[in-house]
PDB file of C-alpha atoms in Angstrom:
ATOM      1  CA  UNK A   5     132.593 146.272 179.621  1.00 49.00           C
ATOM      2  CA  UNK A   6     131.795 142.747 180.573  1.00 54.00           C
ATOM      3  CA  UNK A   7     133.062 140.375 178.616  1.00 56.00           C
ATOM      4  CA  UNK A   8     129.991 138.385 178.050  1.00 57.00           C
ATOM      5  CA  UNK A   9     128.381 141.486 176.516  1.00 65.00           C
ATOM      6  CA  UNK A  10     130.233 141.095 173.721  1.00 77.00           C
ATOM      7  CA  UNK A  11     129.582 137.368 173.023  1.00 82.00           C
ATOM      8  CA  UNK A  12     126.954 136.273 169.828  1.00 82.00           C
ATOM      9  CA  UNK A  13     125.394 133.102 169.013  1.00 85.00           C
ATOM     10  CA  UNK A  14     124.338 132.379 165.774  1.00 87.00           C
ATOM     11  CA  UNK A  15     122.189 128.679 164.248  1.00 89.00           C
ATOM     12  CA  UNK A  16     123.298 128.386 160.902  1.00 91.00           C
ATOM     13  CA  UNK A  17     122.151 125.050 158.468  1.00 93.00           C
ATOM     14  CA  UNK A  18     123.704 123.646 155.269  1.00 94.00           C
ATOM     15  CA  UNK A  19     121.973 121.880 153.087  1.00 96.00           C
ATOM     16  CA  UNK A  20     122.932 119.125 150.243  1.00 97.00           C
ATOM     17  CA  UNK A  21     120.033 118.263 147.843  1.00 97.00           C
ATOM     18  CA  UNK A  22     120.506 116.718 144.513  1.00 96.00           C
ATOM     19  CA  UNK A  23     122.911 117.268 142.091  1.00 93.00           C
ATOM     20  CA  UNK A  24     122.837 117.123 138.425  1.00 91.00           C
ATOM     21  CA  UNK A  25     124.779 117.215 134.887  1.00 86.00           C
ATOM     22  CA  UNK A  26     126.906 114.017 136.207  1.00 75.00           C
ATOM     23  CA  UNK A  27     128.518 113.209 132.411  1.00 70.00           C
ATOM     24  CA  UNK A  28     131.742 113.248 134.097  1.00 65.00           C
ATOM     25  CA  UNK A  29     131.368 110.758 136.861  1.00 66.00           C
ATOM     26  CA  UNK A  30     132.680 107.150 135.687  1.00 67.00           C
ATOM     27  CA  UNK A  31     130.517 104.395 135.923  1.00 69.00           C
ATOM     28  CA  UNK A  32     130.442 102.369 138.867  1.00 72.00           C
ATOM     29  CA  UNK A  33     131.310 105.603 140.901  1.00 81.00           C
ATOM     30  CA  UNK A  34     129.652 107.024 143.542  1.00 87.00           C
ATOM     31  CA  UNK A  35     129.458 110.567 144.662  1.00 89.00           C
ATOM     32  CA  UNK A  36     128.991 112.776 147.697  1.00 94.00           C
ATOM     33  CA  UNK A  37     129.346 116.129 148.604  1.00 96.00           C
ATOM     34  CA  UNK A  38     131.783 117.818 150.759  1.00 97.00           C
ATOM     35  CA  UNK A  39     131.321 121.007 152.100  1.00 96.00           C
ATOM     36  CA  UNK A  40     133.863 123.603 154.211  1.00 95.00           C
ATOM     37  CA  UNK A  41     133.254 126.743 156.506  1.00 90.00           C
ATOM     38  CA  UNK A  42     135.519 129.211 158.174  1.00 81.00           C
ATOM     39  CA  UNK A  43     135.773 128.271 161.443  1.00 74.00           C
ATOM     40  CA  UNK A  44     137.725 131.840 162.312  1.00 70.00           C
ATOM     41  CA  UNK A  45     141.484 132.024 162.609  1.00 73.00           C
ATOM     42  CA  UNK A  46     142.002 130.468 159.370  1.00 78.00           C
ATOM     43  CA  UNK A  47     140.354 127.014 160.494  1.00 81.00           C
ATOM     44  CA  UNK A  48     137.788 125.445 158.531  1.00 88.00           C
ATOM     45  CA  UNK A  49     134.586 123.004 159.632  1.00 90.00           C
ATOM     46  CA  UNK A  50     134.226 120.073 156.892  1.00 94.00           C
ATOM     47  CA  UNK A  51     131.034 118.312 156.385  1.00 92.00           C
ATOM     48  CA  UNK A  52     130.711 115.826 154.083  1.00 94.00           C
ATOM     49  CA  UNK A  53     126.805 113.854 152.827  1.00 95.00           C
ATOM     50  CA  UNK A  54     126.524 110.282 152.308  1.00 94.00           C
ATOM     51  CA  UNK A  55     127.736 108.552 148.826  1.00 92.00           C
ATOM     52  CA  UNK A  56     125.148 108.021 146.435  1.00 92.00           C
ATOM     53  CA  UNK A  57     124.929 106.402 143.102  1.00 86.00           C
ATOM     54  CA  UNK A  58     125.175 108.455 139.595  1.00 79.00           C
ATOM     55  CA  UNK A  59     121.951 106.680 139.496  1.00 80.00           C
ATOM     56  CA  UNK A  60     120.540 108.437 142.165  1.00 84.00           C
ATOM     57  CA  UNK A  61     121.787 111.960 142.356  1.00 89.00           C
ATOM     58  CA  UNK A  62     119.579 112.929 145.821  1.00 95.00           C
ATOM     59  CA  UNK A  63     120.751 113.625 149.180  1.00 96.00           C
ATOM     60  CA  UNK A  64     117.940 115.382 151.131  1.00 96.00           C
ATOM     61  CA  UNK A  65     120.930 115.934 153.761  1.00 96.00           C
ATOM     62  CA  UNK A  66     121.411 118.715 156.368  1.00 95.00           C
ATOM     63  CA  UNK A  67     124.224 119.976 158.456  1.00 93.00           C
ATOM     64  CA  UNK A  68     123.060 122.642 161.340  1.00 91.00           C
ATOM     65  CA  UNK A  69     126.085 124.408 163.336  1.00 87.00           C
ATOM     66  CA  UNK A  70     125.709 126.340 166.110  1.00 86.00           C
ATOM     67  CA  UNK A  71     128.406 129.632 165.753  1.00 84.00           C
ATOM     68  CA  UNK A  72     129.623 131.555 168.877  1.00 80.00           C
ATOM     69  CA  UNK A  73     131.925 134.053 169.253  1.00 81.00           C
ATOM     70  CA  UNK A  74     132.340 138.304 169.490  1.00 82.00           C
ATOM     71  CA  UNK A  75     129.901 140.321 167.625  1.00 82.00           C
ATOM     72  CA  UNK A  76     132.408 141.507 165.631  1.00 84.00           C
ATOM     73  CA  UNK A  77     132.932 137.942 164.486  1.00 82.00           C
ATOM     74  CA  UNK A  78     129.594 137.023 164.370  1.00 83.00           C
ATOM     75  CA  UNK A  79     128.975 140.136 161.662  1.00 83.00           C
ATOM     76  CA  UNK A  80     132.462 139.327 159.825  1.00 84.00           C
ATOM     77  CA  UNK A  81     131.458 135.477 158.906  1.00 85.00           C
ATOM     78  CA  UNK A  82     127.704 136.598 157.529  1.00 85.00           C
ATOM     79  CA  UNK A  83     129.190 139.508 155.662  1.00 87.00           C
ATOM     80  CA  UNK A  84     132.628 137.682 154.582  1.00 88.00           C
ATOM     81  CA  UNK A  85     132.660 134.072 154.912  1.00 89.00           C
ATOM     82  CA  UNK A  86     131.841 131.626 151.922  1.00 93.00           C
ATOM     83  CA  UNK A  87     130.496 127.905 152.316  1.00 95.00           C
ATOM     84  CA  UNK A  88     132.827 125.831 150.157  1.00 96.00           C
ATOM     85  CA  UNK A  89     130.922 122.918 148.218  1.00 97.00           C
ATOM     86  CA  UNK A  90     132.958 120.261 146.368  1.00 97.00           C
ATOM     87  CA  UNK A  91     131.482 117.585 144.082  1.00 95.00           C
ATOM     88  CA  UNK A  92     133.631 114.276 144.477  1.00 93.00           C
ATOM     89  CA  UNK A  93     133.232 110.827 143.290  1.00 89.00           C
ATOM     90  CA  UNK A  94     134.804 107.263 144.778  1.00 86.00           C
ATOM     91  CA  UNK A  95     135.469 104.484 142.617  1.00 76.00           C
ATOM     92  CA  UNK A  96     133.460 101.523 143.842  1.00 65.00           C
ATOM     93  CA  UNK A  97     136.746  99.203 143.721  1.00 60.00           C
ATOM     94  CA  UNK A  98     138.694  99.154 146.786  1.00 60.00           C
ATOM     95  CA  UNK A  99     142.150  97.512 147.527  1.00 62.00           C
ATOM     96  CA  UNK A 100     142.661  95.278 150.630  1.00 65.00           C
ATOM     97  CA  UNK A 101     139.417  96.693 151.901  1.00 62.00           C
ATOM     98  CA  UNK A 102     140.596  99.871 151.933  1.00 65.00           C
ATOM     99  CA  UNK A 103     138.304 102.472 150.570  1.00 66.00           C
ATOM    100  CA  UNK A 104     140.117 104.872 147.858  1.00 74.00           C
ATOM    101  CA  UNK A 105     140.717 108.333 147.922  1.00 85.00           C
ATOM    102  CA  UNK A 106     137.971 110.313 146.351  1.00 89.00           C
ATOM    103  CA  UNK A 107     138.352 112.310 143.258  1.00 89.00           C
ATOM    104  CA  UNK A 108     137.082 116.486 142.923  1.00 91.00           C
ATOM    105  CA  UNK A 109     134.560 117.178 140.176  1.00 90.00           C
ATOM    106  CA  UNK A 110     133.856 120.467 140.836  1.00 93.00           C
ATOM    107  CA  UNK A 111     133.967 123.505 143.144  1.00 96.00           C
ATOM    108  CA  UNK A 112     131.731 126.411 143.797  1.00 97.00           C
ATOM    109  CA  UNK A 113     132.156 128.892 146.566  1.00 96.00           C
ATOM    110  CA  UNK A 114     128.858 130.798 148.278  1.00 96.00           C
ATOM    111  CA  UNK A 115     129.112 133.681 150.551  1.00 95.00           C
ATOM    112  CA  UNK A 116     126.584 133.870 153.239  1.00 92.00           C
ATOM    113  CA  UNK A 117     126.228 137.464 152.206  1.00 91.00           C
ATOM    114  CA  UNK A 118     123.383 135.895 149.568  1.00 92.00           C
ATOM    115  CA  UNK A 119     121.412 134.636 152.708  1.00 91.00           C
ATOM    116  CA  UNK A 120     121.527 138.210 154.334  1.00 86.00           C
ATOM    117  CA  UNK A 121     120.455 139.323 150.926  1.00 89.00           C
ATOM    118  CA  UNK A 122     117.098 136.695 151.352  1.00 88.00           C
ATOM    119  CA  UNK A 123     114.259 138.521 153.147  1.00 87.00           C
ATOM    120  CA  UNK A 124     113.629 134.957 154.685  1.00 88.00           C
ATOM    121  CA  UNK A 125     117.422 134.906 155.961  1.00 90.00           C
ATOM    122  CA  UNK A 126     117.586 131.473 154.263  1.00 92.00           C
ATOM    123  CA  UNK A 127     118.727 130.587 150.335  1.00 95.00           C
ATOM    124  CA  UNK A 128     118.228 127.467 148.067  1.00 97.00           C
ATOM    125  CA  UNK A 129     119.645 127.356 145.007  1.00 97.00           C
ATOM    126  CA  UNK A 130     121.686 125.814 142.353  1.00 97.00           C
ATOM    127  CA  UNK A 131     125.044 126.143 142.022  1.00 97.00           C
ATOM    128  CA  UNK A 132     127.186 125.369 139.078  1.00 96.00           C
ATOM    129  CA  UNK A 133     130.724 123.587 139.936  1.00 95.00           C
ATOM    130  CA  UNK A 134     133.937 124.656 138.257  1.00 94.00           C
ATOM    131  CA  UNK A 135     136.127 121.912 136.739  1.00 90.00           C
ATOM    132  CA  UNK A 136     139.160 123.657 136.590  1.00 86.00           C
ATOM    133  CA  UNK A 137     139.186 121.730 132.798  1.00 84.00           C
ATOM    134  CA  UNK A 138     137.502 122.930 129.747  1.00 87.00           C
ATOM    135  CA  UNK A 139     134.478 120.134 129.105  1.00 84.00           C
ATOM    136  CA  UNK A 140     133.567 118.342 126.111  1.00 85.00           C
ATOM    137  CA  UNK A 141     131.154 119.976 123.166  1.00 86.00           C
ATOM    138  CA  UNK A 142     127.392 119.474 125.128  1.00 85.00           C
ATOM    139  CA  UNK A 143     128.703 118.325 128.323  1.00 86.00           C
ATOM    140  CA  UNK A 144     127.179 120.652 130.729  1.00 89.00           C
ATOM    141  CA  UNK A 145     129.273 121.441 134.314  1.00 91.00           C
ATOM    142  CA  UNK A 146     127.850 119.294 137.042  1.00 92.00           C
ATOM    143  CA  UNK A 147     125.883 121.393 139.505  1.00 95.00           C
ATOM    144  CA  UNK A 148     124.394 120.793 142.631  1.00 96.00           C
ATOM    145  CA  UNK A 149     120.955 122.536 144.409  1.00 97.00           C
ATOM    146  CA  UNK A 150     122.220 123.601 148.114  1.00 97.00           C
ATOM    147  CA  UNK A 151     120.474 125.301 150.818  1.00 97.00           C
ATOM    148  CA  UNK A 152     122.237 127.598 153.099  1.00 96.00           C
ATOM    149  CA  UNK A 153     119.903 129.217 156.243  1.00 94.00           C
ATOM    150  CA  UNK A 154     120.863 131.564 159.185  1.00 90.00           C
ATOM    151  CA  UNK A 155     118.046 131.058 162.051  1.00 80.00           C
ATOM    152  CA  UNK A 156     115.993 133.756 162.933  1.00 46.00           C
ATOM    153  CA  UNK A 157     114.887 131.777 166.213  1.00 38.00           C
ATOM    154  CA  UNK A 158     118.323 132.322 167.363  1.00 39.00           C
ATOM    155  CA  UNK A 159     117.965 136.391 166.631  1.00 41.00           C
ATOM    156  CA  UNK A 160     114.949 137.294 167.629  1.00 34.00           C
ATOM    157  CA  UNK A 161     115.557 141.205 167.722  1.00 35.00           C
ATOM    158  CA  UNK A 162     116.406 141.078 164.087  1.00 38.00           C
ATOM    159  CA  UNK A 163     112.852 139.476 163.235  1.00 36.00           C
ATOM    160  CA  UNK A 164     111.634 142.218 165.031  1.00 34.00           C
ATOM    161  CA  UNK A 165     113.711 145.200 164.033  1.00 35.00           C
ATOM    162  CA  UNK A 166     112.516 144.587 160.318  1.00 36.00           C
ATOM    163  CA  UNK A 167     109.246 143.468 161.312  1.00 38.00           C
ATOM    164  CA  UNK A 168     108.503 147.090 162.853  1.00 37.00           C
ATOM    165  CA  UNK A 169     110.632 148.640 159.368  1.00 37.00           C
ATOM    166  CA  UNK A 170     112.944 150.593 161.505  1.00 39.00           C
ATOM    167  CA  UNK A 171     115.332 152.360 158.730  1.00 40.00           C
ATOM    168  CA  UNK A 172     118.504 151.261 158.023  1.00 44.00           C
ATOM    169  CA  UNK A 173     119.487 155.113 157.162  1.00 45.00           C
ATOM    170  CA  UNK A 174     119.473 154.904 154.140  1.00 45.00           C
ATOM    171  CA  UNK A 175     115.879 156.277 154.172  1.00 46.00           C
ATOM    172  CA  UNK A 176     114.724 153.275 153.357  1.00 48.00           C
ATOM    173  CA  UNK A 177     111.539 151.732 155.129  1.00 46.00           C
ATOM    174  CA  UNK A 178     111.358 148.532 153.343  1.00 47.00           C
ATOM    175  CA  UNK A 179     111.644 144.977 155.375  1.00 44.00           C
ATOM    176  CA  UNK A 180     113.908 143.272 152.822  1.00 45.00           C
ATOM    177  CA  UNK A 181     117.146 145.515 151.506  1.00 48.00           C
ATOM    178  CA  UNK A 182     120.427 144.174 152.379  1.00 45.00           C
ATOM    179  CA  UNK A 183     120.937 147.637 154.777  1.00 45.00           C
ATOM    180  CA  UNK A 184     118.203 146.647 156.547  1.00 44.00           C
ATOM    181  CA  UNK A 185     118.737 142.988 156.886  1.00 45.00           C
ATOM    182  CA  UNK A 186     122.534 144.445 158.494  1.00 46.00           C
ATOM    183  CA  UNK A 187     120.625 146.875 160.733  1.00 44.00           C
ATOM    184  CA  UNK A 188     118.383 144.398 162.005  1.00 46.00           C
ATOM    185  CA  UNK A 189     121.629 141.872 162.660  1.00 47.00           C
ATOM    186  CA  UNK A 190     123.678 144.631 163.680  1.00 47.00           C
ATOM    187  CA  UNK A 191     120.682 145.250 166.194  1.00 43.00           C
ATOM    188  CA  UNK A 192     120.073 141.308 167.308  1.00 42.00           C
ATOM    189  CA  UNK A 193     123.606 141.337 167.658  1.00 44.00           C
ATOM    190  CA  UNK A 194     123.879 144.421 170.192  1.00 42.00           C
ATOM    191  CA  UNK A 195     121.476 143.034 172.272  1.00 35.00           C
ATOM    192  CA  UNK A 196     121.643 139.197 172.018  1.00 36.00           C
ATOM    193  CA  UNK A 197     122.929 139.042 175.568  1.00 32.00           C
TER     194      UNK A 197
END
């Protein structure tokens, strides 16, 4: 077998929108986003948005990474990787002109799995942050809208495969089951090169 057979390529965007139920942020803080996603062999890829006010809790900010690797790989991250998405905040004051170390809020974890499960391979949604600390009477967790996309453009053949309803054989002839969103990967992905 030629060893370029069994290479994939795969677009895949993250994206930070606006975030809401601040309460715990101190005043005078600012806040940003960072984000983490398995890189394979137990490395990780960190992107992080721009700080914004509590004032202003809107990003609008997107992260697109282009993925290579085997198949097998390729198939492993969509079916079990997670997108880790941390809610910090940075004091404004600084020391010596040194910026300070930022502070977590909140944590949520997102498999790409939920994007497969999207008939439009693509997922926006909000997702509540865990504090790790039990919160105040009427203080609601901080959560934050994300968008998470795999592109079709760069799997054509899947487009296809449940475009023409092939069966994932499971007898089912619908275009938008998780079986058949694997069948038509699991088909891009056999002949993507």
């Amino acid at each position: 077998m030629d060893k370029f057979q069994d290479q994939a390529a795969i677009s895949c965007e993250l994206s930070v929108i606006r975030a809401r139920n601040a309460d715990l942020i101190p005043t005078g803080s600012s806040f940003f986003v960072r984000c983490y996603m398995s890189a394979g062999n137990k490395n990780r890829v960190r992107f992080q948005s721009r700080e914004v006010s509590s004032s202003n809790m809107v990003w609008n900010q997107s992260f697109s990474l282009d993925c290579f690797g085997t198949k097998e790989s390729m198939r492993s991250m969509l079916l079990e990787g997670t997108v880790i998405f941390e809610l910090r905040c940075r004091s404004g004051i600084s020391f010596f002109g040194r910026t300070r170390k930022s502070q977590l809020l909140g944590k949520a974890e997102v498999p790409w799995k939920t994007v497969l499960e999207s008939s439009t391979m693509d997922v926006e949604k909000w997702v509540v942050m865990e504090t790790g600390k039990r919160l105040p009477d009427g203080v609601k967790p901080p959560a934050v809208q994300i968008g998470m996309k795999v592109d079709g453009a760069v799997i054509p053949v899947a487009t296809k495969a449940v475009k023409q309803r092939k069966s994932c054989g499971d007898g089912c002839q619908c275009k938008s089951c998780l079986n058949c969103e694997l069948f038509a990967l699991d088909g891009a992905l056999e002949f993507s090169c």
